[in-house]
mmCIF file with all atom_site columns, C-alpha atoms in Angstrom:
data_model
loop_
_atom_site.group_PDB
_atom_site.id
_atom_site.type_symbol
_atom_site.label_atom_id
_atom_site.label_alt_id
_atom_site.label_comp_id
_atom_site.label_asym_id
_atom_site.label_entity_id
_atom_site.label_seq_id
_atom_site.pdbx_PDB_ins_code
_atom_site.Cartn_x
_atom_site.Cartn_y
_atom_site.Cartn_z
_atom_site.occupancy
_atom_site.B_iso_or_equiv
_atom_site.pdbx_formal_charge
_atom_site.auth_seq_id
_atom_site.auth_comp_id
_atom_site.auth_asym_id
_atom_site.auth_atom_id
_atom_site.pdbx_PDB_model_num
ATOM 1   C CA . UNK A 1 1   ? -6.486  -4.590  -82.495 1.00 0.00 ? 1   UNK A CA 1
ATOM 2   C CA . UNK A 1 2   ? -8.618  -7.134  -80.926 1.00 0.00 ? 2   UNK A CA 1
ATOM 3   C CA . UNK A 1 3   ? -7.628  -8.934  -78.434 1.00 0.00 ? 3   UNK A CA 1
ATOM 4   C CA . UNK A 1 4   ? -8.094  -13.063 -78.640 1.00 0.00 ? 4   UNK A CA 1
ATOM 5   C CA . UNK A 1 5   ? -10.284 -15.220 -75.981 1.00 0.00 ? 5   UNK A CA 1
ATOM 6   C CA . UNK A 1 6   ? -7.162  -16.690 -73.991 1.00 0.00 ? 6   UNK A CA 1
ATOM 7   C CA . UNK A 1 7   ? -5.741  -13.741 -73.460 1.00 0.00 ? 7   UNK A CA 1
ATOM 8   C CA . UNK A 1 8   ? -9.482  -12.366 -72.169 1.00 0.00 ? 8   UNK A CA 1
ATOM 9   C CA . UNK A 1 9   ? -9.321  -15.183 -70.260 1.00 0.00 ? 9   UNK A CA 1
ATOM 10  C CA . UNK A 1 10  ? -6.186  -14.995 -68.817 1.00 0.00 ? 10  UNK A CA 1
ATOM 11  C CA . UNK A 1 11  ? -6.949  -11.345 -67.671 1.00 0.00 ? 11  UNK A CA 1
ATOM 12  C CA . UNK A 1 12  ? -9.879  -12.340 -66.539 1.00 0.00 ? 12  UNK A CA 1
ATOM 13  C CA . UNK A 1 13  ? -8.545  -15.172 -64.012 1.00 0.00 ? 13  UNK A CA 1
ATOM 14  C CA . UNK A 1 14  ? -5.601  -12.742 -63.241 1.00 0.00 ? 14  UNK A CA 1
ATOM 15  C CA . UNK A 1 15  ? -8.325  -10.097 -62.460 1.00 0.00 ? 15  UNK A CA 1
ATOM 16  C CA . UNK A 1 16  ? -10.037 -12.454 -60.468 1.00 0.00 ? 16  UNK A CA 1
ATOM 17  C CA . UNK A 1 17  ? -6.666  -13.209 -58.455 1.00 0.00 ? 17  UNK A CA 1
ATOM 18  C CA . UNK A 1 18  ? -5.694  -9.419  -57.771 1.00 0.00 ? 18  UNK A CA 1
ATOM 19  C CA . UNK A 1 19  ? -9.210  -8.991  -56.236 1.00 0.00 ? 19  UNK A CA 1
ATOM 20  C CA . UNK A 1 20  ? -8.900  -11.947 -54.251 1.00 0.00 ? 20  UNK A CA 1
ATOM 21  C CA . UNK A 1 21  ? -5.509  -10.853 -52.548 1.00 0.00 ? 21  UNK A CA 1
ATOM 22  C CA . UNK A 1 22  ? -7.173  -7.729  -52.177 1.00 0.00 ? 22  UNK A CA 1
ATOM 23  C CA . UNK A 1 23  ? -9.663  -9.276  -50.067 1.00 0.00 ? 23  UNK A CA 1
ATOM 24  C CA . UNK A 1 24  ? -6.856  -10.977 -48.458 1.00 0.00 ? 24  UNK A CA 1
ATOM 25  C CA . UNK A 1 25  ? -5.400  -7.484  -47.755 1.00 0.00 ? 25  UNK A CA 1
ATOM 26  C CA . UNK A 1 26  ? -8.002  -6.318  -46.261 1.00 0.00 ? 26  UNK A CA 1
ATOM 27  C CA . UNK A 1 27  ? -8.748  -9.439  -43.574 1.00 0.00 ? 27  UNK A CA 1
ATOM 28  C CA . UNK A 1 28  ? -4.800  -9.059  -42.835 1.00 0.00 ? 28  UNK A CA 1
ATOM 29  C CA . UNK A 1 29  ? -5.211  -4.809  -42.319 1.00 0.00 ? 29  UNK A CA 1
ATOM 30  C CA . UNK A 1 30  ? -8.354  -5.824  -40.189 1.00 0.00 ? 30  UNK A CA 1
ATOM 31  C CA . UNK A 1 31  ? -6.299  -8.246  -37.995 1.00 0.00 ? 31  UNK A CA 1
ATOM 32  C CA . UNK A 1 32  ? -3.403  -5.725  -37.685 1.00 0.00 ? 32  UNK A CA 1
ATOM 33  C CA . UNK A 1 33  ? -5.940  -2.950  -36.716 1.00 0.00 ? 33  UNK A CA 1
ATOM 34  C CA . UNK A 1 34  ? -7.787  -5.411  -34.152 1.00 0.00 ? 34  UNK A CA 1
ATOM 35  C CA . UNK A 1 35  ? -3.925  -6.454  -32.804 1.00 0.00 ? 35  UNK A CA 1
ATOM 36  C CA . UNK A 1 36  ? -3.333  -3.164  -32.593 1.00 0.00 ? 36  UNK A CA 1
ATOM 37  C CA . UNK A 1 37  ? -6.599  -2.498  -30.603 1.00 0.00 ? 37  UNK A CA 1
ATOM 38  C CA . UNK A 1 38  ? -5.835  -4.948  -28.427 1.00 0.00 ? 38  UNK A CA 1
ATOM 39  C CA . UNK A 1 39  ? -2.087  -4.070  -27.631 1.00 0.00 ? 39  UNK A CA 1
ATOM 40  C CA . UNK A 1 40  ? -2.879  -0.304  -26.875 1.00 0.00 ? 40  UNK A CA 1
ATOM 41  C CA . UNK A 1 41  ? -5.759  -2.260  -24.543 1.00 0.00 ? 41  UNK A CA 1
ATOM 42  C CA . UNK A 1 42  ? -2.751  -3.791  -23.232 1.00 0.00 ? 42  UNK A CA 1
ATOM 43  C CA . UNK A 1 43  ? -0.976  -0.539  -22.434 1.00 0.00 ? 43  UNK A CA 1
ATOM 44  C CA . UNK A 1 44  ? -3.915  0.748   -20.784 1.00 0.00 ? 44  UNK A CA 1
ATOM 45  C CA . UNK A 1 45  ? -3.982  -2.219  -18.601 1.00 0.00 ? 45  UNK A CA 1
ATOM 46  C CA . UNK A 1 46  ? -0.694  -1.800  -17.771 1.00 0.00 ? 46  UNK A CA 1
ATOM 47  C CA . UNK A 1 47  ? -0.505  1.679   -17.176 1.00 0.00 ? 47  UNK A CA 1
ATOM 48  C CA . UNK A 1 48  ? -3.913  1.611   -14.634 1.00 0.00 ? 48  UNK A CA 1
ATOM 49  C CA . UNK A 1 49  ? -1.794  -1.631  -12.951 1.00 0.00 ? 49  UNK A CA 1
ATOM 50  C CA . UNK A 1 50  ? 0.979   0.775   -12.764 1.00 0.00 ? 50  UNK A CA 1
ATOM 51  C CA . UNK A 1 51  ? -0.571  3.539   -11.726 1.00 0.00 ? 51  UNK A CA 1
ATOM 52  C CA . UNK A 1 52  ? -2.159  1.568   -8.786  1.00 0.00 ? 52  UNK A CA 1
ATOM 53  C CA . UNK A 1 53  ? 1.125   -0.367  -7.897  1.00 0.00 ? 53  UNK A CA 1
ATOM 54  C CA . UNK A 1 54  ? 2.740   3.014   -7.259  1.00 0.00 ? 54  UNK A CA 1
ATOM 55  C CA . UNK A 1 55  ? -0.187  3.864   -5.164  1.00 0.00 ? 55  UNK A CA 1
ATOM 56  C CA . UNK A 1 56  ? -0.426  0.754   -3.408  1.00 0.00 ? 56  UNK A CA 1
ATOM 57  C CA . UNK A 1 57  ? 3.122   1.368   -2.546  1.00 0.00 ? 57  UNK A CA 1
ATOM 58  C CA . UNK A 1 58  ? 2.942   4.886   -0.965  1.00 0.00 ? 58  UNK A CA 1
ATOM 59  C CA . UNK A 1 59  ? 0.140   3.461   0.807   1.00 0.00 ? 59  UNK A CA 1
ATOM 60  C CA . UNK A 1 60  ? 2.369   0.336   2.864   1.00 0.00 ? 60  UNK A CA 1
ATOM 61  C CA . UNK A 1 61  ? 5.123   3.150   3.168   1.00 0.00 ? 61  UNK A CA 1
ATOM 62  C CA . UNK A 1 62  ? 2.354   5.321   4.777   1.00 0.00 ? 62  UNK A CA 1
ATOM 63  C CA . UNK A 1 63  ? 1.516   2.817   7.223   1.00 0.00 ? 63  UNK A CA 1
ATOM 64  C CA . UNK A 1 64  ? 5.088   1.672   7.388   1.00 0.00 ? 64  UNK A CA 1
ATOM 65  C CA . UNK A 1 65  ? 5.668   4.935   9.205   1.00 0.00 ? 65  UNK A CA 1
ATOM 66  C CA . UNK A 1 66  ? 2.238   5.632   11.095  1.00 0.00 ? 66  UNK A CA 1
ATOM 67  C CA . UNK A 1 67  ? 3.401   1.820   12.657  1.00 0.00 ? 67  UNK A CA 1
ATOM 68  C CA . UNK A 1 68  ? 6.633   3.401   13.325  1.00 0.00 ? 68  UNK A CA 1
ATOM 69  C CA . UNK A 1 69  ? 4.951   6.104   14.919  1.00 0.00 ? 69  UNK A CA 1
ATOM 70  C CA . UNK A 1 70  ? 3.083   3.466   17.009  1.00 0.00 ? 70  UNK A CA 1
ATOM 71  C CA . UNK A 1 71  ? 5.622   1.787   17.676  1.00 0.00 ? 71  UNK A CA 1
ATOM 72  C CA . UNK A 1 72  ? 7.747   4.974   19.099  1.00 0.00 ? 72  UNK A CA 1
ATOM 73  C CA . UNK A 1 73  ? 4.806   5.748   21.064  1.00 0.00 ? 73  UNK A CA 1
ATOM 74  C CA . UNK A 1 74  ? 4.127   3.146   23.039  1.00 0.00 ? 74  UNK A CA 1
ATOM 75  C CA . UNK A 1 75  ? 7.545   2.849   24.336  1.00 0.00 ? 75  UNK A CA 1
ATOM 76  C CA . UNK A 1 76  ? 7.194   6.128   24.981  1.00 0.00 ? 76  UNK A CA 1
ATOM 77  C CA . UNK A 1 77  ? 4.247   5.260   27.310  1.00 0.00 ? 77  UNK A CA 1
ATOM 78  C CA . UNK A 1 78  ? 5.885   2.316   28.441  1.00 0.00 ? 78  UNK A CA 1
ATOM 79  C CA . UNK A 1 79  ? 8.592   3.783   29.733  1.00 0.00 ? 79  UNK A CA 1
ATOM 80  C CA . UNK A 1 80  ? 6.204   6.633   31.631  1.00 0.00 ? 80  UNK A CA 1
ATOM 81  C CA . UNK A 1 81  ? 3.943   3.873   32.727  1.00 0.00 ? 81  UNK A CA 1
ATOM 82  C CA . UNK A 1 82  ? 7.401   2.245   34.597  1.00 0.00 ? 82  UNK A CA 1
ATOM 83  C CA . UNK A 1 83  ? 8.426   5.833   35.831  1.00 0.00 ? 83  UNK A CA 1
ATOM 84  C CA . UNK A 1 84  ? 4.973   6.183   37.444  1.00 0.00 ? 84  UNK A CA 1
ATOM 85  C CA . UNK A 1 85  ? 5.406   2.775   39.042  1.00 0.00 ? 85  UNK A CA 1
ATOM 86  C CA . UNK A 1 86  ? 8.957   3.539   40.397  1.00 0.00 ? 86  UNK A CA 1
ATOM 87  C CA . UNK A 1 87  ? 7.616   6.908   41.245  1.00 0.00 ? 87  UNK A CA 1
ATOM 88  C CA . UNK A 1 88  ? 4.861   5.033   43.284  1.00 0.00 ? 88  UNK A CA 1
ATOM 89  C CA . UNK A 1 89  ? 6.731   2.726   44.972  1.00 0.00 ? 89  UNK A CA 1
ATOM 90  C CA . UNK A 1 90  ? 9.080   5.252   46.157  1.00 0.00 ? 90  UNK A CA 1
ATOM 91  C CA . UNK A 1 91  ? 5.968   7.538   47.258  1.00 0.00 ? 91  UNK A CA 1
ATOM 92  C CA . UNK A 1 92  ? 3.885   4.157   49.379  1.00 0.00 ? 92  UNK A CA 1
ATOM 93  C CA . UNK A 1 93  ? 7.850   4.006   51.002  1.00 0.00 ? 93  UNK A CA 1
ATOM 94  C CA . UNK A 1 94  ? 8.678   7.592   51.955  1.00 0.00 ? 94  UNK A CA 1
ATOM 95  C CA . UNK A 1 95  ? 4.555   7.626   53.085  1.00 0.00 ? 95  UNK A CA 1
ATOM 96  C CA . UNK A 1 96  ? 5.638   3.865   54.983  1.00 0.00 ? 96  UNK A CA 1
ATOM 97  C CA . UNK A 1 97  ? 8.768   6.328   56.812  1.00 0.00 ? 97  UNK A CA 1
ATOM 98  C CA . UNK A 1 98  ? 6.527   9.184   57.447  1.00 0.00 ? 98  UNK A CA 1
ATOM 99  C CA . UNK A 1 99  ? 4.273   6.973   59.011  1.00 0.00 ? 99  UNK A CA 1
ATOM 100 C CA . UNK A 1 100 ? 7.142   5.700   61.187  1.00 0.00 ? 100 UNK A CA 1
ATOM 101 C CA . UNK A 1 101 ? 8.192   9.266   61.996  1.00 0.00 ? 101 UNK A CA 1
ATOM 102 C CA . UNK A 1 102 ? 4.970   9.549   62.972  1.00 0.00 ? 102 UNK A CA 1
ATOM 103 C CA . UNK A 1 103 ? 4.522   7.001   65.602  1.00 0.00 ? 103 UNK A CA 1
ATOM 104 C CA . UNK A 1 104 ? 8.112   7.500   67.066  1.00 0.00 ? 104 UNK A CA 1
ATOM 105 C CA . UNK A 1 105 ? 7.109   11.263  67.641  1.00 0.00 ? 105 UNK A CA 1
ATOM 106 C CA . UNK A 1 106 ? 3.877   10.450  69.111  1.00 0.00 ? 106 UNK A CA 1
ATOM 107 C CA . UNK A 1 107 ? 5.416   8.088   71.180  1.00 0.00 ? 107 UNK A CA 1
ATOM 108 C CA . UNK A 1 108 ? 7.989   10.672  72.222  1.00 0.00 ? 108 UNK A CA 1
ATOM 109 C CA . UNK A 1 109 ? 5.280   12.795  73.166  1.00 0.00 ? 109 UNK A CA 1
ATOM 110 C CA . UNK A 1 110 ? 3.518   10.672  75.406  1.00 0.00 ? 110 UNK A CA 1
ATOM 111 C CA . UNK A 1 111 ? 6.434   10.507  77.297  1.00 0.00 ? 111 UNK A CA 1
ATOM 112 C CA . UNK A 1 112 ? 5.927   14.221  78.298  1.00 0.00 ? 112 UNK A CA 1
ATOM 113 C CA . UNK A 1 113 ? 2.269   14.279  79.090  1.00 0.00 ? 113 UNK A CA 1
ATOM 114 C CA . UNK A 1 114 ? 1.309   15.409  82.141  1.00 0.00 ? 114 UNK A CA 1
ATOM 115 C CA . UNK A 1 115 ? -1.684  13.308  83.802  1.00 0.00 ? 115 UNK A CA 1
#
């Protein structure tokens, strides 16, 4: 059985066709595998943005508390600072009395002395 010159041809152009869609094939599975690169690229990105967003975070709430801290402390030293001044004023004013004392008793005294 031989088989006639259009139908050669005919295979011939349809061969032709099937290898060009398989060319076509293959520049669409090298696109998907380069889109697919480039999304799990994507996911890496995200996951290192991630990944430092949750460490930024801990960070501020780190310093969120150490300004707390701060913050407790100096009103802590505030209010000692203000003690020490009332403390101080009320020491110069008992010394001021003492003084006072003082010069009343040595005054009483004179009265005694013998010349």
């Amino acid at each position: 059985m031989e088989i006639s010159a259009e139908a050669r041809e005919c295979f011939k152009v349809e061969f032709q066709r099937v290898g060009t869609t398989v060319k076509y094939f293959d520049s669409i599975k090298e696109l998907v595998n380069r889109i697919n690169d480039l999304a799990e690229a994507g996911k890496l990105s995200i996951e290192a943005v991630n990944k430092h967003q949750d460490e930024l975070s801990s960070a501020i709430t780190e310093i969120a508390a150490i300004t707390e801290e701060n913050s407790a402390a100096t009103e802590e030293i505030s209010a000692t600072i203000e003690q020490e001044a009332n403390d101080n004023s009320l020491m110069s004013n008992l010394s001021e009395i003492l003084y006072q004392k003082a010069l009343e008793l040595k005054n009483s005294m004179e009265r005694f002395k013998f010349n």
